[in-house]
mmCIF file of C-alpha atoms and ligand atoms in Angstrom:
data_model
loop_
_atom_site.group_PDB
_atom_site.id
_atom_site.type_symbol
_atom_site.label_atom_id
_atom_site.label_comp_id
_atom_site.label_asym_id
_atom_site.label_seq_id
_atom_site.Cartn_x
_atom_site.Cartn_y
_atom_site.Cartn_z
ATOM 1 C CA MET A 1 -1.127 30.383 -5.695
ATOM 2 C CA LEU A 2 -4.868 29.722 -4.846
ATOM 3 C CA LYS A 3 -5.634 31.031 -8.511
ATOM 4 C CA THR A 4 -3.133 28.388 -9.898
ATOM 5 C CA LEU A 5 -4.706 25.824 -7.802
ATOM 6 C CA MET A 6 -8.222 26.762 -8.757
ATOM 7 C CA THR A 7 -7.392 26.329 -12.507
ATOM 8 C CA SER A 8 -5.399 23.174 -12.282
ATOM 9 C CA LYS A 9 -7.266 21.616 -9.274
ATOM 10 C CA ASP A 10 -3.793 19.795 -8.649
ATOM 11 C CA PHE A 11 -2.497 20.468 -5.273
ATOM 12 C CA LEU A 12 0.475 17.759 -5.756
ATOM 13 C CA ALA A 13 1.674 19.558 -8.926
ATOM 14 C CA LEU A 14 1.522 22.905 -7.129
ATOM 15 C CA THR A 15 3.297 21.449 -4.121
ATOM 16 C CA LEU A 16 6.198 20.024 -6.204
ATOM 17 C CA ALA A 17 6.510 23.324 -7.947
ATOM 18 C CA HIS A 18 7.001 25.167 -4.649
ATOM 19 C CA PRO A 19 8.623 22.581 -2.256
ATOM 20 C CA ASP A 20 10.485 25.261 -0.387
ATOM 21 C CA GLY A 21 7.406 26.927 1.363
ATOM 22 C CA LEU A 22 5.215 29.904 0.758
ATOM 23 C CA ALA A 23 5.636 33.337 1.715
ATOM 24 C CA LYS A 24 2.123 33.613 3.191
ATOM 25 C CA PRO A 25 -1.223 31.610 3.625
ATOM 26 C CA GLU A 26 -3.924 32.307 0.985
ATOM 27 C CA SER A 27 -7.661 31.550 1.359
ATOM 28 C CA MET A 28 -10.882 31.898 -0.604
ATOM 29 C CA VAL A 29 -14.346 30.723 -0.136
ATOM 30 C CA LEU A 30 -15.452 28.032 -2.532
ATOM 31 C CA GLY A 31 -19.262 27.972 -3.765
ATOM 32 C CA ASP A 32 -20.454 30.055 -0.823
ATOM 33 C CA HIS A 33 -20.008 27.036 1.728
ATOM 34 C CA THR A 34 -16.305 26.190 2.237
ATOM 35 C CA ARG A 35 -13.191 28.278 3.090
ATOM 36 C CA VAL A 36 -10.218 26.865 1.440
ATOM 37 C CA GLU A 37 -6.661 27.736 2.695
ATOM 38 C CA ILE A 38 -3.196 27.037 1.474
ATOM 39 C CA GLN A 39 -1.316 27.405 4.644
ATOM 40 C CA ASP A 40 2.120 26.564 3.349
ATOM 41 C CA THR A 41 3.626 24.088 0.721
ATOM 42 C CA GLY A 42 1.739 20.972 1.198
ATOM 43 C CA ILE A 43 -0.739 22.204 3.686
ATOM 44 C CA LEU A 44 -4.260 22.533 2.479
ATOM 45 C CA VAL A 45 -7.345 23.245 4.675
ATOM 46 C CA PHE A 46 -11.083 22.906 3.847
ATOM 47 C CA GLU A 47 -13.319 24.299 6.440
ATOM 48 C CA PRO A 48 -17.194 24.412 5.922
ATOM 49 C CA LEU A 49 -18.721 27.780 6.890
ATOM 50 C CA ASN A 50 -20.781 25.665 9.403
ATOM 51 C CA PRO A 51 -18.704 22.724 10.149
ATOM 52 C CA GLY A 52 -19.576 19.390 11.664
ATOM 53 C CA ASN A 53 -17.880 18.139 14.946
ATOM 54 C CA LYS A 54 -15.042 16.290 13.315
ATOM 55 C CA ASP A 55 -11.536 17.682 12.740
ATOM 56 C CA ILE A 56 -9.834 15.312 10.142
ATOM 57 C CA VAL A 57 -6.087 15.092 9.238
ATOM 58 C CA LEU A 58 -5.038 13.176 6.290
ATOM 59 C CA SER A 59 -1.402 13.038 5.576
ATOM 60 C CA SER A 60 0.744 11.430 2.900
ATOM 61 C CA GLY A 61 4.118 11.709 1.585
ATOM 62 C CA VAL A 62 5.897 11.748 4.952
ATOM 63 C CA HIS A 63 8.082 9.449 3.043
ATOM 64 C CA GLY A 64 8.429 10.941 -0.341
ATOM 65 C CA ASN A 65 8.533 7.733 -2.330
ATOM 66 C CA GLU A 66 5.170 6.347 -0.918
ATOM 67 C CA THR A 67 3.194 7.547 -3.779
ATOM 68 C CA ALA A 68 -0.137 5.643 -3.786
ATOM 69 C CA PRO A 69 -1.530 7.559 -0.680
ATOM 70 C CA ILE A 70 -0.244 10.928 -2.282
ATOM 71 C CA GLU A 71 -2.379 10.148 -5.345
ATOM 72 C CA LEU A 72 -5.385 9.098 -3.390
ATOM 73 C CA CYS A 73 -5.217 12.323 -1.297
ATOM 74 C CA ASN A 74 -4.603 14.417 -4.391
ATOM 75 C CA GLY A 75 -7.901 12.740 -5.998
ATOM 76 C CA LEU A 76 -9.933 13.566 -2.933
ATOM 77 C CA ILE A 77 -8.563 17.294 -3.033
ATOM 78 C CA LYS A 78 -9.444 17.406 -6.727
ATOM 79 C CA ARG A 79 -13.198 16.304 -6.092
ATOM 80 C CA LEU A 80 -13.497 18.847 -3.307
ATOM 81 C CA LEU A 81 -12.171 21.727 -5.460
ATOM 82 C CA ASN A 82 -14.319 20.753 -8.437
ATOM 83 C CA GLN A 83 -17.167 20.735 -5.991
ATOM 84 C CA GLU A 84 -17.884 17.058 -6.926
ATOM 85 C CA ILE A 85 -18.131 16.349 -3.235
ATOM 86 C CA ARG A 86 -18.573 18.961 -0.384
ATOM 87 C CA THR A 87 -16.955 18.365 2.984
ATOM 88 C CA SER A 88 -19.104 18.663 6.037
ATOM 89 C CA HIS A 89 -16.108 18.579 8.504
ATOM 90 C CA ARG A 90 -12.838 20.539 8.639
ATOM 91 C CA VAL A 91 -10.284 18.679 6.813
ATOM 92 C CA MET A 92 -6.480 19.424 6.592
ATOM 93 C CA PHE A 93 -4.401 17.673 3.894
ATOM 94 C CA LEU A 94 -0.809 17.456 4.469
ATOM 95 C CA PHE A 95 1.855 16.397 2.008
ATOM 96 C CA GLY A 96 4.480 15.464 4.429
ATOM 97 C CA ASN A 97 7.792 15.907 2.869
ATOM 98 C CA PRO A 98 7.645 17.917 -0.540
ATOM 99 C CA HIS A 99 11.376 17.824 -1.077
ATOM 100 C CA ALA A 100 11.646 14.014 -0.744
ATOM 101 C CA MET A 101 8.465 13.914 -2.887
ATOM 102 C CA PHE A 102 10.196 16.007 -5.581
ATOM 103 C CA ASN A 103 13.177 13.712 -5.528
ATOM 104 C CA GLY A 104 11.204 10.567 -5.458
ATOM 105 C CA THR A 105 13.109 9.291 -2.315
ATOM 106 C CA ARG A 106 12.049 8.055 1.209
ATOM 107 C CA ILE A 107 14.029 10.830 2.891
ATOM 108 C CA VAL A 108 16.270 13.680 2.039
ATOM 109 C CA ASP A 109 18.656 13.708 4.931
ATOM 110 C CA GLU A 110 16.615 12.062 7.739
ATOM 111 C CA ASN A 111 13.481 10.018 8.395
ATOM 112 C CA LEU A 112 10.757 12.674 8.990
ATOM 113 C CA ASN A 113 8.513 10.070 10.859
ATOM 114 C CA ARG A 114 11.170 9.759 13.614
ATOM 115 C CA LEU A 115 11.278 13.575 14.292
ATOM 116 C CA PHE A 116 7.813 14.388 15.879
ATOM 117 C CA SER A 117 6.777 15.217 19.474
ATOM 118 C CA GLY A 118 9.731 17.692 19.580
ATOM 119 C CA GLU A 119 12.399 15.361 18.332
ATOM 120 C CA HIS A 120 13.119 17.624 15.503
ATOM 121 C CA SER A 121 14.842 20.160 17.984
ATOM 122 C CA ARG A 122 16.763 17.624 19.989
ATOM 123 C CA GLY A 123 20.495 17.309 19.187
ATOM 124 C CA GLU A 124 22.394 20.699 19.321
ATOM 125 C CA GLY A 125 22.746 22.526 16.049
ATOM 126 C CA LEU A 126 21.418 19.739 13.916
ATOM 127 C CA THR A 127 19.250 21.017 11.155
ATOM 128 C CA ASN A 128 17.972 19.627 7.764
ATOM 129 C CA PRO A 129 14.890 19.742 5.586
ATOM 130 C CA GLU A 130 13.009 16.895 7.615
ATOM 131 C CA ARG A 131 13.706 18.694 10.941
ATOM 132 C CA HIS A 132 12.355 22.019 9.592
ATOM 133 C CA ARG A 133 9.418 20.238 8.155
ATOM 134 C CA ALA A 134 8.488 18.270 11.217
ATOM 135 C CA LYS A 135 8.320 21.269 13.185
ATOM 136 C CA ARG A 136 6.111 23.126 10.568
ATOM 137 C CA LEU A 137 3.856 20.227 10.341
ATOM 138 C CA GLU A 138 3.601 20.025 14.103
ATOM 139 C CA GLN A 139 2.512 23.822 14.114
ATOM 140 C CA ALA A 140 0.023 23.118 11.336
ATOM 141 C CA VAL A 141 -1.634 20.312 13.178
ATOM 142 C CA ASP A 142 -1.547 22.129 16.465
ATOM 143 C CA GLY A 143 -3.333 25.131 15.015
ATOM 144 C CA PHE A 144 -5.780 22.983 13.164
ATOM 145 C CA PHE A 145 -6.754 20.846 16.324
ATOM 146 C CA SER A 146 -6.639 23.638 18.725
ATOM 147 C CA ALA A 147 -9.079 25.933 16.683
ATOM 148 C CA GLU A 148 -12.562 26.490 18.172
ATOM 149 C CA PRO A 149 -14.697 26.575 14.866
ATOM 150 C CA SER A 150 -18.203 27.828 14.972
ATOM 151 C CA GLY A 151 -21.046 25.440 14.348
ATOM 152 C CA GLU A 152 -21.096 21.989 16.149
ATOM 153 C CA PRO A 153 -20.728 22.375 20.028
ATOM 154 C CA GLU A 154 -17.840 20.371 21.684
ATOM 155 C CA PRO A 155 -16.914 17.646 22.104
ATOM 156 C CA ARG A 156 -15.056 17.635 18.952
ATOM 157 C CA HIS A 157 -13.727 14.393 17.148
ATOM 158 C CA ARG A 158 -10.050 14.562 16.206
ATOM 159 C CA ILE A 159 -9.011 12.074 13.516
ATOM 160 C CA HIS A 160 -5.705 11.702 11.965
ATOM 161 C CA TYR A 161 -4.837 9.102 9.252
ATOM 162 C CA ASP A 162 -1.165 9.190 8.247
ATOM 163 C CA LEU A 163 -1.097 7.253 5.049
ATOM 164 C CA HIS A 164 2.102 5.405 3.835
ATOM 165 C CA THR A 165 3.118 2.225 1.668
ATOM 166 C CA ALA A 166 5.691 -0.278 2.902
ATOM 167 C CA ILE A 167 9.059 -1.210 1.492
ATOM 168 C CA ARG A 168 8.427 -4.886 1.086
ATOM 169 C CA GLY A 169 5.341 -7.060 0.397
ATOM 170 C CA ALA A 170 3.200 -8.328 3.306
ATOM 171 C CA LYS A 171 1.008 -11.253 4.335
ATOM 172 C CA TYR A 172 -1.682 -8.653 4.724
ATOM 173 C CA GLU A 173 -1.547 -6.050 1.977
ATOM 174 C CA LYS A 174 -3.104 -3.219 4.130
ATOM 175 C CA PHE A 175 -2.305 -2.630 7.848
ATOM 176 C CA ALA A 176 -2.351 0.104 10.578
ATOM 177 C CA ILE A 177 -0.186 0.869 13.413
ATOM 178 C CA TYR A 178 -2.092 1.983 16.382
ATOM 179 C CA PRO A 179 0.139 4.244 18.567
ATOM 180 C CA TYR A 180 0.863 3.464 22.138
ATOM 181 C CA ARG A 181 -2.323 4.328 24.228
ATOM 182 C CA HIS A 182 -0.754 4.584 27.629
ATOM 183 C CA GLY A 183 -3.247 1.967 28.939
ATOM 184 C CA ARG A 184 -6.446 3.482 27.483
ATOM 185 C CA PRO A 185 -8.641 0.950 25.554
ATOM 186 C CA TYR A 186 -8.675 0.867 21.731
ATOM 187 C CA SER A 187 -11.537 2.283 19.742
ATOM 188 C CA ALA A 188 -13.917 -0.424 18.292
ATOM 189 C CA GLU A 189 -15.327 2.045 16.028
ATOM 190 C CA GLN A 190 -12.005 2.911 14.531
ATOM 191 C CA LEU A 191 -11.088 -0.761 14.102
ATOM 192 C CA ARG A 192 -14.649 -1.166 12.147
ATOM 193 C CA PHE A 193 -13.690 1.974 9.894
ATOM 194 C CA LEU A 194 -10.392 0.422 9.042
ATOM 195 C CA ASP A 195 -12.004 -2.861 8.268
ATOM 196 C CA ALA A 196 -14.511 -1.207 6.069
ATOM 197 C CA ALA A 197 -11.470 0.618 4.354
ATOM 198 C CA GLY A 198 -9.868 -2.827 3.448
ATOM 199 C CA VAL A 199 -7.305 -2.492 6.399
ATOM 200 C CA ASN A 200 -7.798 -5.773 8.194
ATOM 201 C CA CYS A 201 -4.731 -6.119 10.071
ATOM 202 C CA VAL A 202 -3.613 -3.902 13.200
ATOM 203 C CA LEU A 203 -0.444 -3.554 15.263
ATOM 204 C CA PHE A 204 -0.816 -2.275 18.560
ATOM 205 C CA HIS A 205 2.417 -0.284 19.616
ATOM 206 C CA HIS A 206 3.964 -1.068 23.123
ATOM 207 C CA GLU A 207 5.689 2.189 23.757
ATOM 208 C CA PRO A 208 5.710 5.940 22.786
ATOM 209 C CA THR A 209 7.222 6.735 19.451
ATOM 210 C CA THR A 210 8.464 9.998 17.691
ATOM 211 C CA THR A 211 6.065 9.206 14.771
ATOM 212 C CA PHE A 212 3.355 11.622 13.203
ATOM 213 C CA SER A 213 0.447 9.655 14.312
ATOM 214 C CA TYR A 214 1.750 9.292 18.009
ATOM 215 C CA PHE A 215 2.111 13.105 18.047
ATOM 216 C CA SER A 216 -1.697 13.478 17.080
ATOM 217 C CA ALA A 217 -2.801 10.718 19.265
ATOM 218 C CA ASN A 218 -0.827 11.532 22.399
ATOM 219 C CA GLY A 219 -0.796 15.336 22.076
ATOM 220 C CA TYR A 220 -4.523 15.920 20.962
ATOM 221 C CA GLY A 221 -6.295 12.778 21.899
ATOM 222 C CA ALA A 222 -6.965 12.106 18.230
ATOM 223 C CA ASP A 223 -7.988 8.728 16.991
ATOM 224 C CA ALA A 224 -4.616 8.650 14.909
ATOM 225 C CA PHE A 225 -2.988 5.730 12.873
ATOM 226 C CA THR A 226 -0.283 5.198 10.625
ATOM 227 C CA ILE A 227 -1.777 3.238 7.715
ATOM 228 C CA GLU A 228 0.142 1.094 5.340
ATOM 229 C CA LEU A 229 -1.778 0.717 2.011
ATOM 230 C CA GLY A 230 0.451 -1.697 0.282
ATOM 231 C CA LYS A 231 3.857 -1.978 -1.288
ATOM 232 C CA VAL A 232 5.781 1.261 -2.623
ATOM 233 C CA PHE A 233 5.543 1.991 -6.399
ATOM 234 C CA PRO A 234 6.852 4.863 -8.359
ATOM 235 C CA MET A 235 4.218 7.818 -9.118
ATOM 236 C CA GLY A 236 1.920 6.732 -11.818
ATOM 237 C CA GLN A 237 2.505 3.054 -11.506
ATOM 238 C CA ASN A 238 -0.017 2.371 -8.605
ATOM 239 C CA ASP A 239 -3.180 0.160 -9.289
ATOM 240 C CA MET A 240 -5.520 2.619 -7.784
ATOM 241 C CA THR A 241 -8.365 -0.008 -7.821
ATOM 242 C CA ARG A 242 -6.700 -1.265 -4.749
ATOM 243 C CA PHE A 243 -7.828 1.785 -2.748
ATOM 244 C CA ILE A 244 -11.351 1.923 -3.788
ATOM 245 C CA ALA A 245 -12.603 0.927 -0.223
ATOM 246 C CA MET A 246 -10.315 3.348 1.404
ATOM 247 C CA ASP A 247 -11.244 6.218 -1.048
ATOM 248 C CA GLN A 248 -14.867 5.606 -0.265
ATOM 249 C CA MET A 249 -14.749 5.473 3.277
ATOM 250 C CA LEU A 250 -12.522 8.729 3.548
ATOM 251 C CA THR A 251 -15.139 10.316 1.118
ATOM 252 C CA ASP A 252 -18.022 9.261 3.402
ATOM 253 C CA LEU A 253 -15.992 10.255 6.436
ATOM 254 C CA ILE A 254 -15.518 13.876 5.276
ATOM 255 C CA THR A 255 -18.720 14.389 3.590
ATOM 256 C CA GLY A 256 -20.703 13.368 6.641
ATOM 257 C CA LYS A 257 -22.467 10.378 4.982
ATOM 258 C CA PRO A 258 -23.348 7.648 7.443
ATOM 259 C CA LEU A 259 -20.605 5.147 7.569
ATOM 260 C CA GLU A 260 -21.328 1.668 6.177
ATOM 261 C CA MET A 261 -19.019 -0.529 8.558
ATOM 262 C CA PRO A 262 -19.128 -4.114 9.526
ATOM 263 C CA ALA A 263 -20.074 -5.004 13.342
ATOM 264 C CA TYR A 264 -17.041 -5.165 15.585
ATOM 265 C CA ASN A 265 -15.716 -8.563 15.320
ATOM 266 C CA PRO A 266 -11.940 -9.205 16.312
ATOM 267 C CA LYS A 267 -12.004 -12.454 14.712
ATOM 268 C CA ARG A 268 -12.255 -10.870 11.096
ATOM 269 C CA LEU A 269 -9.069 -9.010 11.866
ATOM 270 C CA HIS A 270 -5.412 -9.979 12.093
ATOM 271 C CA LEU A 271 -4.151 -8.284 15.319
ATOM 272 C CA TYR A 272 -0.762 -8.107 16.736
ATOM 273 C CA ARG A 273 0.966 -6.441 19.655
ATOM 274 C CA VAL A 274 4.455 -5.110 19.205
ATOM 275 C CA SER A 275 6.531 -7.427 21.580
ATOM 276 C CA ARG A 276 10.044 -5.743 20.864
ATOM 277 C CA SER A 277 11.513 -3.009 18.793
ATOM 278 C CA ILE A 278 15.045 -3.944 17.686
ATOM 279 C CA VAL A 279 17.324 -0.989 17.631
ATOM 280 C CA LYS A 280 20.480 -1.066 15.248
ATOM 281 C CA GLU A 281 23.749 -1.070 17.498
ATOM 282 C CA THR A 282 26.494 -1.414 15.007
ATOM 283 C CA GLU A 283 27.288 -0.976 11.263
ATOM 284 C CA ASP A 284 27.680 -4.713 10.968
ATOM 285 C CA PHE A 285 23.846 -5.291 11.554
ATOM 286 C CA GLU A 286 22.534 -7.899 9.063
ATOM 287 C CA PHE A 287 19.271 -9.860 8.809
ATOM 288 C CA THR A 288 19.497 -13.574 8.247
ATOM 289 C CA PHE A 289 16.420 -13.698 6.094
ATOM 290 C CA ALA A 290 16.097 -12.599 2.574
ATOM 291 C CA ASN A 291 14.909 -9.260 1.177
ATOM 292 C CA ASP A 292 11.868 -10.904 -0.169
ATOM 293 C CA VAL A 293 10.647 -12.459 3.180
ATOM 294 C CA GLU A 294 7.187 -10.698 3.706
ATOM 295 C CA ASN A 295 6.122 -8.542 6.631
ATOM 296 C CA PHE A 296 4.023 -10.766 9.118
ATOM 297 C CA THR A 297 6.186 -13.732 8.461
ATOM 298 C CA SER A 298 6.477 -15.572 11.766
ATOM 299 C CA PHE A 299 9.514 -17.445 13.184
ATOM 300 C CA SER A 300 9.792 -20.031 16.144
ATOM 301 C CA LYS A 301 11.483 -19.643 19.453
ATOM 302 C CA GLY A 302 15.262 -19.487 19.033
ATOM 303 C CA VAL A 303 15.589 -18.661 15.501
ATOM 304 C CA VAL A 304 18.229 -15.918 14.874
ATOM 305 C CA LEU A 305 16.749 -13.081 13.060
ATOM 306 C CA ALA A 306 19.665 -10.800 12.674
ATOM 307 C CA ARG A 307 23.278 -10.284 13.681
ATOM 308 C CA ASP A 308 24.467 -7.049 15.305
ATOM 309 C CA GLY A 309 28.055 -7.045 15.596
ATOM 310 C CA GLY A 310 28.828 -9.990 17.937
ATOM 311 C CA GLN A 311 25.331 -10.072 19.114
ATOM 312 C CA ASP A 312 22.419 -12.414 17.793
ATOM 313 C CA VAL A 313 18.797 -11.035 17.731
ATOM 314 C CA VAL A 314 16.852 -14.306 18.648
ATOM 315 C CA VAL A 315 13.149 -15.047 18.647
ATOM 316 C CA GLU A 316 12.174 -14.891 22.392
ATOM 317 C CA GLU A 317 8.312 -15.903 22.306
ATOM 318 C CA SER A 318 6.970 -19.220 21.056
ATOM 319 C CA ARG A 319 6.328 -17.469 17.765
ATOM 320 C CA GLU A 320 7.153 -13.948 16.635
ATOM 321 C CA ALA A 321 6.347 -12.171 13.345
ATOM 322 C CA ILE A 322 8.408 -9.572 11.756
ATOM 323 C CA VAL A 323 7.716 -6.146 10.242
ATOM 324 C CA PHE A 324 9.583 -3.285 8.697
ATOM 325 C CA PRO A 325 12.898 -4.922 8.610
ATOM 326 C CA ASN A 326 15.430 -2.374 7.338
ATOM 327 C CA ALA A 327 19.155 -2.868 7.901
ATOM 328 C CA LYS A 328 19.772 0.514 6.327
ATOM 329 C CA VAL A 329 18.765 2.864 9.117
ATOM 330 C CA PRO A 330 21.482 4.816 11.206
ATOM 331 C CA ILE A 331 22.713 3.241 14.314
ATOM 332 C CA GLY A 332 20.425 3.945 17.159
ATOM 333 C CA GLN A 333 17.088 3.715 15.161
ATOM 334 C CA ARG A 334 14.551 0.974 14.884
ATOM 335 C CA THR A 335 15.577 -1.632 12.290
ATOM 336 C CA LEU A 336 12.786 -4.236 13.063
ATOM 337 C CA LEU A 337 9.423 -4.627 14.955
ATOM 338 C CA CYS A 338 8.676 -7.980 16.403
ATOM 339 C CA LEU A 339 5.089 -8.917 16.987
ATOM 340 C CA VAL A 340 2.817 -11.368 18.621
ATOM 341 C CA GLN A 341 -0.649 -12.274 17.664
ATOM 342 C CA VAL A 342 -3.506 -11.005 19.863
ATOM 343 C CA ASP A 343 -7.085 -12.464 19.951
ATOM 344 C CA GLU A 344 -9.155 -10.063 21.909
ATOM 345 C CA PRO A 345 -7.652 -6.509 22.406
ATOM 346 C CA ASP A 346 -9.149 -4.345 25.256
ATOM 347 C CA VAL A 347 -11.619 -2.032 23.240
ATOM 348 C CA MET A 348 -14.156 0.462 24.205
HETATM 349 O O1 LIG B 1 8.216 -0.764 4.985
HETATM 350 C C1 LIG B 1 8.975 -0.134 5.676
HETATM 351 O O2 LIG B 1 10.077 -0.578 6.278
HETATM 352 C C2 LIG B 1 8.631 1.273 6.377
HETATM 353 C C3 LIG B 1 7.069 1.658 6.056
HETATM 354 C C4 LIG B 1 6.961 2.899 7.013
HETATM 355 O O3 LIG B 1 7.218 3.946 6.590
HETATM 356 N N1 LIG B 1 6.441 2.591 8.238
HETATM 357 C C5 LIG B 1 6.142 3.683 9.244
HETATM 358 C C6 LIG B 1 5.584 3.080 10.401
HETATM 359 C C7 LIG B 1 5.493 4.142 11.555
HETATM 360 C C8 LIG B 1 4.752 3.619 12.793
HETATM 361 O O4 LIG B 1 5.576 2.723 13.384
HETATM 362 O O5 LIG B 1 4.009 4.140 13.315
HETATM 363 C C9 LIG B 1 7.598 4.161 9.449
HETATM 364 O O6 LIG B 1 8.605 3.410 9.613
HETATM 365 O O7 LIG B 1 7.645 5.314 9.863
HETATM 366 ZN ZN1 ZN B 2 6.222 5.315 5.320
#
């Protein structure tokens, strides 16, 4: 497997050729400086023989049709394998849902990004590719973050950027979701990193979720985010020039180059707190606004956003913005997030 990878330098092609999983992990040392290990299908770790203090997870393809982040990560992997760049820190690349990536679909049976923090094993007897994969990804992240590498002493800095693209267009092309912090302040340094990477809009989650980024943030104290890099396009149809800043920041982060970031200035950013998560209650759920209404469009108090059976979903604050409306989710799942703009978040 590794031999094929070292010839092609194409981890995406290798993953799509073996979406079912690998019999056993394989590893080798690259150029006398970096251990490379394929742990399973879509799970690849680069570990310098003398690693720096950061443990970095870069995941993409948790939704199989969100192709731009997959292409971005595959490009970084190619440059590492070619030794065009050399990582200073431990980095784990994850292609989240190889079966859905192969099919070019968001999911196979179930939304993988609702199955973390053990959700994959709730519900008796339920099994499908996503439940299996969520468990495998949790094991991989647990092993990666729990390792005690030689080299830099503690404390280690754990980072997880879970890269996505959104179904519809948005007022702000790139935005991040900051998982619920249980009252802890937000990291100004991370907001600066995101800003420098072209992500100038951040949503602060109001409650625990079963997403991948919350799993790493809550379980491992990682600086973890779901990052939306634009709108979904089929593989090969992404304008990769739109990701130059993100590519540069990720390259600088893993190679240990000093990060060029603007000073912390919340006025430069579009910041929102999640005011409500609307859960679909009936099969008759429908939005009142059109499919081309962009994420972050805001509505005034009293406007009916959706109808769910006999119940109206009405704007409760003086203004609420909407993000991720999706009427096609199963009953019991989030169908919309409502947002309220904030000026000065509590940062450290
Ligand atoms: O555009 C959409 O409707 C969905 C885009 C997407 O996959 N978003 C993530 C956000 C996860 C989070 O809340 O942290 C998702 O829905 O899983
Ligand atoms: Zn997604």
